[in-house]
CSV table of C-alpha atoms and ligand atoms in Angstrom, one decimal:
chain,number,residue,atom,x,y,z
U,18,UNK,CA,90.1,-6.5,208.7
U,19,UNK,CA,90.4,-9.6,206.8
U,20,UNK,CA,92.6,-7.4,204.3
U,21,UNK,CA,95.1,-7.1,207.1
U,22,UNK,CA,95.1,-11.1,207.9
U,23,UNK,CA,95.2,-12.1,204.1
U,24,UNK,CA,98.7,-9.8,204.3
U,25,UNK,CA,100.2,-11.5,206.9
U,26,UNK,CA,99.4,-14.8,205.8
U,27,UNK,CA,101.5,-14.0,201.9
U,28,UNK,CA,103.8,-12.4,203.8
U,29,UNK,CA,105.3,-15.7,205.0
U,30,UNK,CA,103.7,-15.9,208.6
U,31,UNK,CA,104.3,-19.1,210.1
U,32,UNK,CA,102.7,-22.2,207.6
U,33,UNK,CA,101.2,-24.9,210.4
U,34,UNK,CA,98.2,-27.3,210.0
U,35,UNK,CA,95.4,-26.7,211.9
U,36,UNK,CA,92.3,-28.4,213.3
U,37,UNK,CA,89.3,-27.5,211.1
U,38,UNK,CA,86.2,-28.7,212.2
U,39,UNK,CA,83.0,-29.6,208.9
U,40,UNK,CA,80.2,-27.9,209.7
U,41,UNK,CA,77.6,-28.4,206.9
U,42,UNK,CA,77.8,-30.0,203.6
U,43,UNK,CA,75.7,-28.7,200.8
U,44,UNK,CA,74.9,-31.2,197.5
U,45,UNK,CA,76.2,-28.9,194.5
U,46,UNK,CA,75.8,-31.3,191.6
U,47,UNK,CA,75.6,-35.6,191.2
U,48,UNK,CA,79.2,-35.9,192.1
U,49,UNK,CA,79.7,-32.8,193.9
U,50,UNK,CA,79.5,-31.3,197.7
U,51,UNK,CA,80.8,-28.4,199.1
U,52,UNK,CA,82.0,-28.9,202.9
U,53,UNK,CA,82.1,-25.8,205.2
U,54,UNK,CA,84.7,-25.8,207.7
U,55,UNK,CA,84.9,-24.1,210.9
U,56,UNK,CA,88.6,-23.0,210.9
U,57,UNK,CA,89.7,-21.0,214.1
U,58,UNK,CA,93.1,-18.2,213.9
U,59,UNK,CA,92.2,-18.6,209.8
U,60,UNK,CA,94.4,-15.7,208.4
U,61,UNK,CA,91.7,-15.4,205.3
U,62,UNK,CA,92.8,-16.2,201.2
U,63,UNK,CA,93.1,-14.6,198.1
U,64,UNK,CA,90.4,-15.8,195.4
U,65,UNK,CA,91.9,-18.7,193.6
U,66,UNK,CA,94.1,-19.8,196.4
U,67,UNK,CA,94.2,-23.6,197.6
U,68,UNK,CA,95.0,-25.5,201.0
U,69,UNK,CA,96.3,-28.6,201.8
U,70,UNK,CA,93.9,-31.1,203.6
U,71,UNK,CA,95.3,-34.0,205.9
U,72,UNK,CA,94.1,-37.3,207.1
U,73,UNK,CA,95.6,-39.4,209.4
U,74,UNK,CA,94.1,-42.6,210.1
U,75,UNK,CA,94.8,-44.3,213.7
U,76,UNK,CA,97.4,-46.6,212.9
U,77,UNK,CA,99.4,-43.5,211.9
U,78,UNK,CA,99.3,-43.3,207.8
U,79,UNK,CA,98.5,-40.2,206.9
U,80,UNK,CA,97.7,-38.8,203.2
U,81,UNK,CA,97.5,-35.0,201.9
U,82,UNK,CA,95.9,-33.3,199.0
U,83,UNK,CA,95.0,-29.8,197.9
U,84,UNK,CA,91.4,-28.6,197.6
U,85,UNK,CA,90.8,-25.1,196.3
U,86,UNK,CA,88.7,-22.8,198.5
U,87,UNK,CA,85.5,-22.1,197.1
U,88,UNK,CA,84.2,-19.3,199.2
U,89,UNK,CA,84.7,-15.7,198.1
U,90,UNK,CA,87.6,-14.1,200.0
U,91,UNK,CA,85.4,-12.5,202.8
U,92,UNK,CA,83.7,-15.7,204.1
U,93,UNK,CA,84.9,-16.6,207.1
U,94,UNK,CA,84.3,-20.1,207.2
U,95,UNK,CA,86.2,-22.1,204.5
U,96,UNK,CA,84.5,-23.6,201.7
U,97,UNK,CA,85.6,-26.6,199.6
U,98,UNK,CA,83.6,-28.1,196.9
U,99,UNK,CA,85.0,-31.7,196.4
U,100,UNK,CA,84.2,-33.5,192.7
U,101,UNK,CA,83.8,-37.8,193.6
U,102,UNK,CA,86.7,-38.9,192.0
U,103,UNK,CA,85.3,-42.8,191.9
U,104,UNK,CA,88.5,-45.0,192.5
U,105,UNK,CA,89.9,-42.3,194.4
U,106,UNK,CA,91.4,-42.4,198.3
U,107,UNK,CA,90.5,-39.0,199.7
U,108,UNK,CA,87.9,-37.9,197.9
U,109,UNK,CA,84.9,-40.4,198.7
U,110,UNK,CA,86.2,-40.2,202.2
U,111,UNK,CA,85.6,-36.4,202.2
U,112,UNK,CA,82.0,-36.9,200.3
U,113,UNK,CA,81.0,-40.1,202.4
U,114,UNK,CA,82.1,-40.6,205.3
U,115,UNK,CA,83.9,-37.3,207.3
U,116,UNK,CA,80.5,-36.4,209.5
U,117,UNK,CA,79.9,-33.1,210.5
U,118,UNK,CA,81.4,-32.7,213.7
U,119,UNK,CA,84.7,-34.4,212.9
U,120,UNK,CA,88.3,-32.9,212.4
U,121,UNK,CA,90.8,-32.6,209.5
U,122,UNK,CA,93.6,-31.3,209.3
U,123,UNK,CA,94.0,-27.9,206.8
U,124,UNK,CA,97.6,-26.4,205.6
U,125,UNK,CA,96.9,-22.8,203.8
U,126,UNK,CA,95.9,-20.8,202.5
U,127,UNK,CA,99.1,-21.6,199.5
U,128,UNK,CA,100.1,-19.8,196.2
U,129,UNK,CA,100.3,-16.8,195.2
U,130,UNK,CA,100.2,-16.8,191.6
U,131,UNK,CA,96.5,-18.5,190.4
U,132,UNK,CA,94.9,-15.5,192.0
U,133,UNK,CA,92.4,-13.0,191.2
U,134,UNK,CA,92.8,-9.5,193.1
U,135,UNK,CA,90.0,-7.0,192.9
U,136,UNK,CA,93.3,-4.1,192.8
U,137,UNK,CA,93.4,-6.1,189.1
U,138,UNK,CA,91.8,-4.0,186.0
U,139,UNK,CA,92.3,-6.0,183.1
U,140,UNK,CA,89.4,-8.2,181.5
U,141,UNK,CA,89.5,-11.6,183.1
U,142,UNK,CA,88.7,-14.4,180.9
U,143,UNK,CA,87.8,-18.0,183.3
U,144,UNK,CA,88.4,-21.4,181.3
U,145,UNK,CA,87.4,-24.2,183.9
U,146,UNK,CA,86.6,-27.5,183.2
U,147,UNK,CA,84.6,-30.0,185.9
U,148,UNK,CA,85.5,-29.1,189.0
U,149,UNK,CA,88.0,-27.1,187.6
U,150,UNK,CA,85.1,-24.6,188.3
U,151,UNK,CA,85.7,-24.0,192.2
U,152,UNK,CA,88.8,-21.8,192.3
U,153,UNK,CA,87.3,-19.6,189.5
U,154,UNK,CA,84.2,-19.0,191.4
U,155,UNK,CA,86.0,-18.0,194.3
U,156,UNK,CA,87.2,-15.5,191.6
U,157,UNK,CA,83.6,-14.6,190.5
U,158,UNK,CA,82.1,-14.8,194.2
U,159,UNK,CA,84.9,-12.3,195.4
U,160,UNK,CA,84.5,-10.0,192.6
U,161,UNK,CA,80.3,-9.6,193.4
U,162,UNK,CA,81.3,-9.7,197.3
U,163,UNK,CA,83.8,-6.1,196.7
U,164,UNK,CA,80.9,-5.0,194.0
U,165,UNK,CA,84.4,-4.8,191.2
U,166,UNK,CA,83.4,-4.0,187.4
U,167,UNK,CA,86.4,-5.8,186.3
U,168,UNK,CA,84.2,-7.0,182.9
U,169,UNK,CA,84.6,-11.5,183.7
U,170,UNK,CA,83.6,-13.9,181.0
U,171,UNK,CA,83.4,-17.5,182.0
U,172,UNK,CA,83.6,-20.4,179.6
U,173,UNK,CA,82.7,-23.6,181.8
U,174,UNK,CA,83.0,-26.9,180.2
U,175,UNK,CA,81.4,-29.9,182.0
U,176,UNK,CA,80.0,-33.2,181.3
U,177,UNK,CA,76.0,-32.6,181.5
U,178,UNK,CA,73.8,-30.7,183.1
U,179,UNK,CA,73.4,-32.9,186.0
U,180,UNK,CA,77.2,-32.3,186.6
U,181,UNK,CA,77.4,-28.4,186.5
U,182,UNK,CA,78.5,-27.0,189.6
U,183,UNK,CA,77.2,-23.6,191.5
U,184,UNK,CA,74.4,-24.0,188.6
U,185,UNK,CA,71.5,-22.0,190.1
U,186,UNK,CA,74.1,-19.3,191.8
U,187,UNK,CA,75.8,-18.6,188.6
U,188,UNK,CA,71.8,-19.0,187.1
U,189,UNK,CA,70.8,-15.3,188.9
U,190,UNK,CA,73.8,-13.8,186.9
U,191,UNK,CA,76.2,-11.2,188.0
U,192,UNK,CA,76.1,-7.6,185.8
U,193,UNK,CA,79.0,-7.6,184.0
U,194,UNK,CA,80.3,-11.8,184.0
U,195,UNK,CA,79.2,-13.9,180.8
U,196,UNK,CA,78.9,-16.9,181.0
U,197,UNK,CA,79.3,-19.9,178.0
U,198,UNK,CA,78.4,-23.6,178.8
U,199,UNK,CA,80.6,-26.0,176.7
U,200,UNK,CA,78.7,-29.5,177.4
U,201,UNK,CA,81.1,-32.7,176.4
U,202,UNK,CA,78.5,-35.5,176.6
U,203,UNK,CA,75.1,-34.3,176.8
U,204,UNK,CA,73.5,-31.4,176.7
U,205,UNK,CA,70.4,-29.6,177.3
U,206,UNK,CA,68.1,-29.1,174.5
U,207,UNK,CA,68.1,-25.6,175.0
U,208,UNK,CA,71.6,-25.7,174.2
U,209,UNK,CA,73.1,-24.2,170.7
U,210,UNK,CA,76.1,-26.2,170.4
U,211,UNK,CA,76.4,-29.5,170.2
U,212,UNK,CA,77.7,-32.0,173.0
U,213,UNK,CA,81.8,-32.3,172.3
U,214,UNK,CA,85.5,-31.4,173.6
U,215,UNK,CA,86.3,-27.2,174.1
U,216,UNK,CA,87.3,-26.3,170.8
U,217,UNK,CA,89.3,-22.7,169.6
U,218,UNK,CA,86.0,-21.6,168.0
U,219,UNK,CA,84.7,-21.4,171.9
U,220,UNK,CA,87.3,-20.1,173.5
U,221,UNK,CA,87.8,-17.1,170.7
U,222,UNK,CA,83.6,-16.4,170.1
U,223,UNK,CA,83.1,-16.7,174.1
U,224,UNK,CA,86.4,-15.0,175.3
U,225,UNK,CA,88.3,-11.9,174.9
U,226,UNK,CA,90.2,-10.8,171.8
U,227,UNK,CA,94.0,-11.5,172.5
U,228,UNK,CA,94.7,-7.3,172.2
U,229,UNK,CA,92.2,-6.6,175.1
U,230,UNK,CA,95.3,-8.4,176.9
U,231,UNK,CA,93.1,-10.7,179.3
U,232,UNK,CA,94.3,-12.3,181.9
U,233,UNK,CA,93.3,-16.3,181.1
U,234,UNK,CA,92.8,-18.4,184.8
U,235,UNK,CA,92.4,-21.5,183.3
U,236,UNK,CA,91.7,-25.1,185.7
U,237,UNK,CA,90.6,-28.4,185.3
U,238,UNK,CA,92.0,-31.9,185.1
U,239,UNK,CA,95.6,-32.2,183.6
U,240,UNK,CA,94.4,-33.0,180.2
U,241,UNK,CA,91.8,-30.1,180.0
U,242,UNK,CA,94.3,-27.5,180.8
U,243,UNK,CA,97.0,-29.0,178.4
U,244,UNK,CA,94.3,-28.2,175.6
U,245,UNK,CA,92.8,-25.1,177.0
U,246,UNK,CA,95.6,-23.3,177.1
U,247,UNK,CA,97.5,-24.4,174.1
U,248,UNK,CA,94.1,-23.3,172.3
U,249,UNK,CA,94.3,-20.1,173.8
U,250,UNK,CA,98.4,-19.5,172.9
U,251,UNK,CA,97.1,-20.6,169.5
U,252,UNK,CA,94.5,-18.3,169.3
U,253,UNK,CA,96.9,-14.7,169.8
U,254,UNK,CA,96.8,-15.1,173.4
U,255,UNK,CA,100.3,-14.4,175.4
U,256,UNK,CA,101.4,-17.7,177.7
U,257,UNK,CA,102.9,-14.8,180.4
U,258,UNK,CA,99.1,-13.9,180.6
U,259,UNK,CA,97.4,-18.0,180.9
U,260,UNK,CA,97.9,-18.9,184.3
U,261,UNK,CA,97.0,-22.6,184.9
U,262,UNK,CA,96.2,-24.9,187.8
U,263,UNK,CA,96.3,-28.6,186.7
U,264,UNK,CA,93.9,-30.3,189.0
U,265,UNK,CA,95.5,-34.1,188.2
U,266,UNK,CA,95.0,-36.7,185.6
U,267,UNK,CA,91.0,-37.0,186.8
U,268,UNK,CA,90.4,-34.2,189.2
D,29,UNK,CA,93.5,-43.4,173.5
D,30,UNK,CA,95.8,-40.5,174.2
D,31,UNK,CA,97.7,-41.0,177.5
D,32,UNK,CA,96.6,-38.1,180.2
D,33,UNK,CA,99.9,-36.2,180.7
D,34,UNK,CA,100.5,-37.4,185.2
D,35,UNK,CA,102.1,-34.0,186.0
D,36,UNK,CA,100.6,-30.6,188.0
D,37,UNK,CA,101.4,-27.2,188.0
D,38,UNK,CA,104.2,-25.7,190.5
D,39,UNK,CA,101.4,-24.0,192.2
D,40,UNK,CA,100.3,-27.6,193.8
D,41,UNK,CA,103.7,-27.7,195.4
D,42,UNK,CA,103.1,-24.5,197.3
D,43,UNK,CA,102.4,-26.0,200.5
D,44,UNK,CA,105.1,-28.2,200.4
D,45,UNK,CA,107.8,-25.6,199.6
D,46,UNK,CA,106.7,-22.8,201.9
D,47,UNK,CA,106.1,-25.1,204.9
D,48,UNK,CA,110.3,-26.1,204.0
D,49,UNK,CA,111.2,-22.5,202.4
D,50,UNK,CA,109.4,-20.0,205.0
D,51,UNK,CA,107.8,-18.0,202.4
D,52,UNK,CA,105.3,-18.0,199.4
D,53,UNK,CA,107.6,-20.0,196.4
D,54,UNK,CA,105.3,-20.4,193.6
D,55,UNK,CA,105.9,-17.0,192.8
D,56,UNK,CA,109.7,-17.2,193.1
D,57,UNK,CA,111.3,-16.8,189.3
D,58,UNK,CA,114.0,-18.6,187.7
D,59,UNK,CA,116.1,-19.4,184.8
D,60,UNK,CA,116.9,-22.9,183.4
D,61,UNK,CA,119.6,-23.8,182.4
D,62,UNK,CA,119.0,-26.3,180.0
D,63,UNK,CA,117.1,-23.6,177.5
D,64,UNK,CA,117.3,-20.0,178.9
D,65,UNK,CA,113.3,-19.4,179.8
D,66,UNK,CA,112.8,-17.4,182.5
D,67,UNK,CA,109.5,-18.8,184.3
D,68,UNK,CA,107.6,-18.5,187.9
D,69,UNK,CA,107.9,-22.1,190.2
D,70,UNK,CA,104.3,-21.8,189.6
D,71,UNK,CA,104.2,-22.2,185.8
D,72,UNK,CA,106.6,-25.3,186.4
D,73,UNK,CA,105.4,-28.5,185.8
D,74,UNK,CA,105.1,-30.6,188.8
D,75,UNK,CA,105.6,-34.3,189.9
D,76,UNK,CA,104.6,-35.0,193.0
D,77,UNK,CA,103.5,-38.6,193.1
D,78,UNK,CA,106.8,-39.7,193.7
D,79,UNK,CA,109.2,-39.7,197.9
D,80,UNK,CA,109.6,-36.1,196.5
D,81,UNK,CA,109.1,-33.1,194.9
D,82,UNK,CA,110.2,-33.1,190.7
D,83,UNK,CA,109.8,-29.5,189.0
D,84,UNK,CA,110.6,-29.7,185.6
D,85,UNK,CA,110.6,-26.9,182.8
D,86,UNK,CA,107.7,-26.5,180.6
D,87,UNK,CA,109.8,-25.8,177.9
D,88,UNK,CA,112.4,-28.2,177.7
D,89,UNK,CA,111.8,-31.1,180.2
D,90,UNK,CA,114.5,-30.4,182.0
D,91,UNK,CA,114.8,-30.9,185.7
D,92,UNK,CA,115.0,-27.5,187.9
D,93,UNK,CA,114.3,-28.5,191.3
D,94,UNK,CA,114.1,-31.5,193.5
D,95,UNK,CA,113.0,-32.1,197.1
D,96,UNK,CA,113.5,-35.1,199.2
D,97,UNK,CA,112.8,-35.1,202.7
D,98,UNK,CA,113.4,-37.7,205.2
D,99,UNK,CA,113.3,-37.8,208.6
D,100,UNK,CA,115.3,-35.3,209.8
D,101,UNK,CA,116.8,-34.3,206.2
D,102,UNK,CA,116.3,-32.3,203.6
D,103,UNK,CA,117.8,-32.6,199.9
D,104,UNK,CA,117.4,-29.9,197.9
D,105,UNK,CA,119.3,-29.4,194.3
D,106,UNK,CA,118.7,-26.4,192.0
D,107,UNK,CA,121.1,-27.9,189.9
D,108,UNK,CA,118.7,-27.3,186.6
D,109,UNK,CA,118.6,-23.6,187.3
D,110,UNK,CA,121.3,-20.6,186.9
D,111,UNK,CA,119.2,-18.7,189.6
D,112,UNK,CA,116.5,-18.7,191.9
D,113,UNK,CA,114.9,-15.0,192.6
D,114,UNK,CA,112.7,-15.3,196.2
D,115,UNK,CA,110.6,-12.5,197.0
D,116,UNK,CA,111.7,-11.4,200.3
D,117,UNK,CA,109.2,-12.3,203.3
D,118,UNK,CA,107.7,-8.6,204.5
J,312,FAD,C1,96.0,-27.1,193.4
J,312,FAD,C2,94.9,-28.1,193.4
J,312,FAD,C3,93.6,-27.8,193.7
J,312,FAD,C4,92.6,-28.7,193.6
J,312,FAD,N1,91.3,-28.3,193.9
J,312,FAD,C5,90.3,-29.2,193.9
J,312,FAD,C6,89.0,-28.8,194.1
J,312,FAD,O1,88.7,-27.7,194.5
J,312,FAD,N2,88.0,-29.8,194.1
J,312,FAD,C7,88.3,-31.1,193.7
J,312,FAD,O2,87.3,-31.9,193.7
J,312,FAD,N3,89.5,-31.5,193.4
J,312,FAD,C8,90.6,-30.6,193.5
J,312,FAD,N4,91.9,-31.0,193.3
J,312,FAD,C9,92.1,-32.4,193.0
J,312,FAD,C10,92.4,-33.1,194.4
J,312,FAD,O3,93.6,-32.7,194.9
J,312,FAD,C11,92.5,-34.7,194.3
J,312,FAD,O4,93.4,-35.0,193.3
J,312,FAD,C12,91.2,-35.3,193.9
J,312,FAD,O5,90.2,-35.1,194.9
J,312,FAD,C13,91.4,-36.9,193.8
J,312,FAD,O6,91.9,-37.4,195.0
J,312,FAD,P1,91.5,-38.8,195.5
J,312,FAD,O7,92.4,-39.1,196.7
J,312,FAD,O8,90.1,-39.0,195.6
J,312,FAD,O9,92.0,-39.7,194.3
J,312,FAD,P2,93.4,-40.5,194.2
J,312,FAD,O10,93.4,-41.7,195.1
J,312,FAD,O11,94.5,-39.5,194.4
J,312,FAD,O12,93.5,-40.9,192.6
J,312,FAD,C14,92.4,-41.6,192.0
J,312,FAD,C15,92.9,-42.0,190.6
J,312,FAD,O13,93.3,-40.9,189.8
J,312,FAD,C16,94.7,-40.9,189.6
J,312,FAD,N5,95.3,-39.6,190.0
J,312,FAD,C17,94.7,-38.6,190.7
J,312,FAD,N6,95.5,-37.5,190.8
J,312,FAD,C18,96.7,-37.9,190.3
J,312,FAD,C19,97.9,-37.2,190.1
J,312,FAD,N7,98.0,-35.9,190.6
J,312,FAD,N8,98.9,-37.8,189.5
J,312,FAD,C20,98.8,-39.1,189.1
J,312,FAD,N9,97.6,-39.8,189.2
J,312,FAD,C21,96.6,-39.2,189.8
J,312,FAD,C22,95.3,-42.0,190.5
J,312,FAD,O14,96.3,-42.7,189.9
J,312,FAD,C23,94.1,-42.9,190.6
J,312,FAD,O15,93.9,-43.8,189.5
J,312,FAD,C24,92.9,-30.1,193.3
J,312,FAD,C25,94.2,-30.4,192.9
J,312,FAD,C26,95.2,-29.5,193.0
J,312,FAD,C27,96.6,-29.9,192.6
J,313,ZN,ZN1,114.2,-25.5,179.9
């Protein structure tokens, strides 16, 4: 059934804004919630997809920006995780100060191309960085919720530990998804690399060799994905095959 | 210091273009004319901050496609490409 909606909606049905009501917010990490939104006549998404959000304040001004949906493609509520971006306009609004209860407006879901479809075969390799992390593990939560094989390895590069997102979800482990933590700051003791930037030793000992013919989804913040991905052309890897989503300069 | 590059990916204009265009244009393809590569709207690199939209080619900087919108207009040049291939809606 939600098959048949998630059709329509790539298929060019009408895009509108609707009224999407927040429902609960969960704490995912120090900087971090994930708001659930109650979204009636959604048509359903495609892992990886993002929407629009809009605020309008009384006097009339009104400001957009695009969230990823978190929630595997079944859900039916809609699930954003939003990263504090400190000095930011939408952001601490969204964290702070929208009570559950109140309204936005949501546009979505858009893009057709940063996308993960179970029908897809090929090993998957996941580069995210901060919350860079949310649109892959709509990736990694569809693939467990339609029980897919499709072998996933996940190379997640985050600040410290207090920052890691989904941490106890992606904790209980999914047969078949690896998972490498690249730590830039600090990092557990437990850890066996040493706190620093993603590096091509990383991305070619924790992903897949460039002749398994991976498809790379890598996100993050503009500057992440600009080295990310030129590591991974570097490394064998062809750009048709890196599909990026470039978050902003601090998203 | 290394200046953090201010540009997105096509795919954060998708809402934007299909609420003007109908249909899903981040996986339209294109060629530009300024170097030859042929590339999705998605893999574009995307100024948004600006009145409009800016896509620009990832290989050569080049400007493909602007959007300006005001109140009851629409500017849209494609100038910087020799086509623009839209899958059809279904
Ligand atoms: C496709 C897409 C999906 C996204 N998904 C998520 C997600 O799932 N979770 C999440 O937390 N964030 C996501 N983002 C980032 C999000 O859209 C906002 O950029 C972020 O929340 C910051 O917004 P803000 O209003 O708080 O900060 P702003 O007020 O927009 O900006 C704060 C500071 O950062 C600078 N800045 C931020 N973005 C830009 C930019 N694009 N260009 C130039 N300067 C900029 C501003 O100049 C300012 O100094 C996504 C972005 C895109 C494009
Ligand atoms: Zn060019």
């Amino acid at each position: 059934m939600a098959r048949t909606a998630v059709s329509r909606r790539l298929g060019g049905g009408p895009l509108r804004w609707r009224a999407a009501r927040l429902t609960d917010r969960r704490i995912e990490s120090e900087a971090a919630r994930t708001l659930v939104f109650e979204v009636p006549g959604w048509p359903g998404h495609v892992a990886g997809q993002h929407l629009d959000v809009r605020l309008t304040a009384e006097d009339g001004y009104s400001t957009q920006r695009s969230y990823s949906v978190a929630s595997a493609a079944e859900d039916e509520n809609v699930e954003l995780t939003v990263q504090r971006v400190s000095d930011g306009e939408v952001s601490p609004y969204l964290l702070d100060d929208l009570a559950l209860g109140d309204l936005v407006e949501l546009r979505g879901p858009v893009g057709g191309w940063f996308v993960w479809r179970p029908e897809q075969t090929e090993p998957v390799l996941l580069v995210g960085g901060g919350s860079g992390l949310v649109p892959l593990m709509a990736m990694v939560r569809t693939r467990r919720a339609v029980g897919s094989r499709t072998p996933f390895r996940l190379v997640y590069s985050v600040r410290s530990p207090e920052y890691q997102l989904f941490a106890s979800e992606l904790r209980r482990g999914d047969p078949g998804l690896d998972k490498t933590y690249v730590y830039t700051r600090s990092a557990p003791p437990e850890s066996p690399r040493p706190p620093g930037r993603v590096t091509a030793s990383d991305l070619s000992s924790a992903g897949w060799p460039p002749d398994f013919e991976p498809t790379c989804y890598v996100c993050g913040s503009t500057g992440f994905v600009e080295k990310a991905a030129g590591l991974l052309v570097a490394l064998g890897h062809h750009p048709g095959r890196i599909r990026t989503e470039r978050f902003g300069p601090s998203g | 210091m290394t200046l953090t590059p201010d540009f997105l990916d096509g795919n954060a204009a998708a809402g934007d273009l299909e609420s003007v265009f109908g249909t899903d244009m981040t996986v339209a393809t294109g060629r530009c004319r300024g170097c030859g590569q042929r590339m999705s709207l998605a893999q574009t690199r995307a100024y948004l901050r600006g009145p409009g939209i800016v896509l620009r080619c990832p290989g050569c900087e080049s400007v493909l496609l602007r959007l300006v919108r005001s109140a009851d207009q629409m500017w849209l040049d494609t100038g910087g490409l020799d086509y623009l291939r839209i899958p059809a809606p279904q």
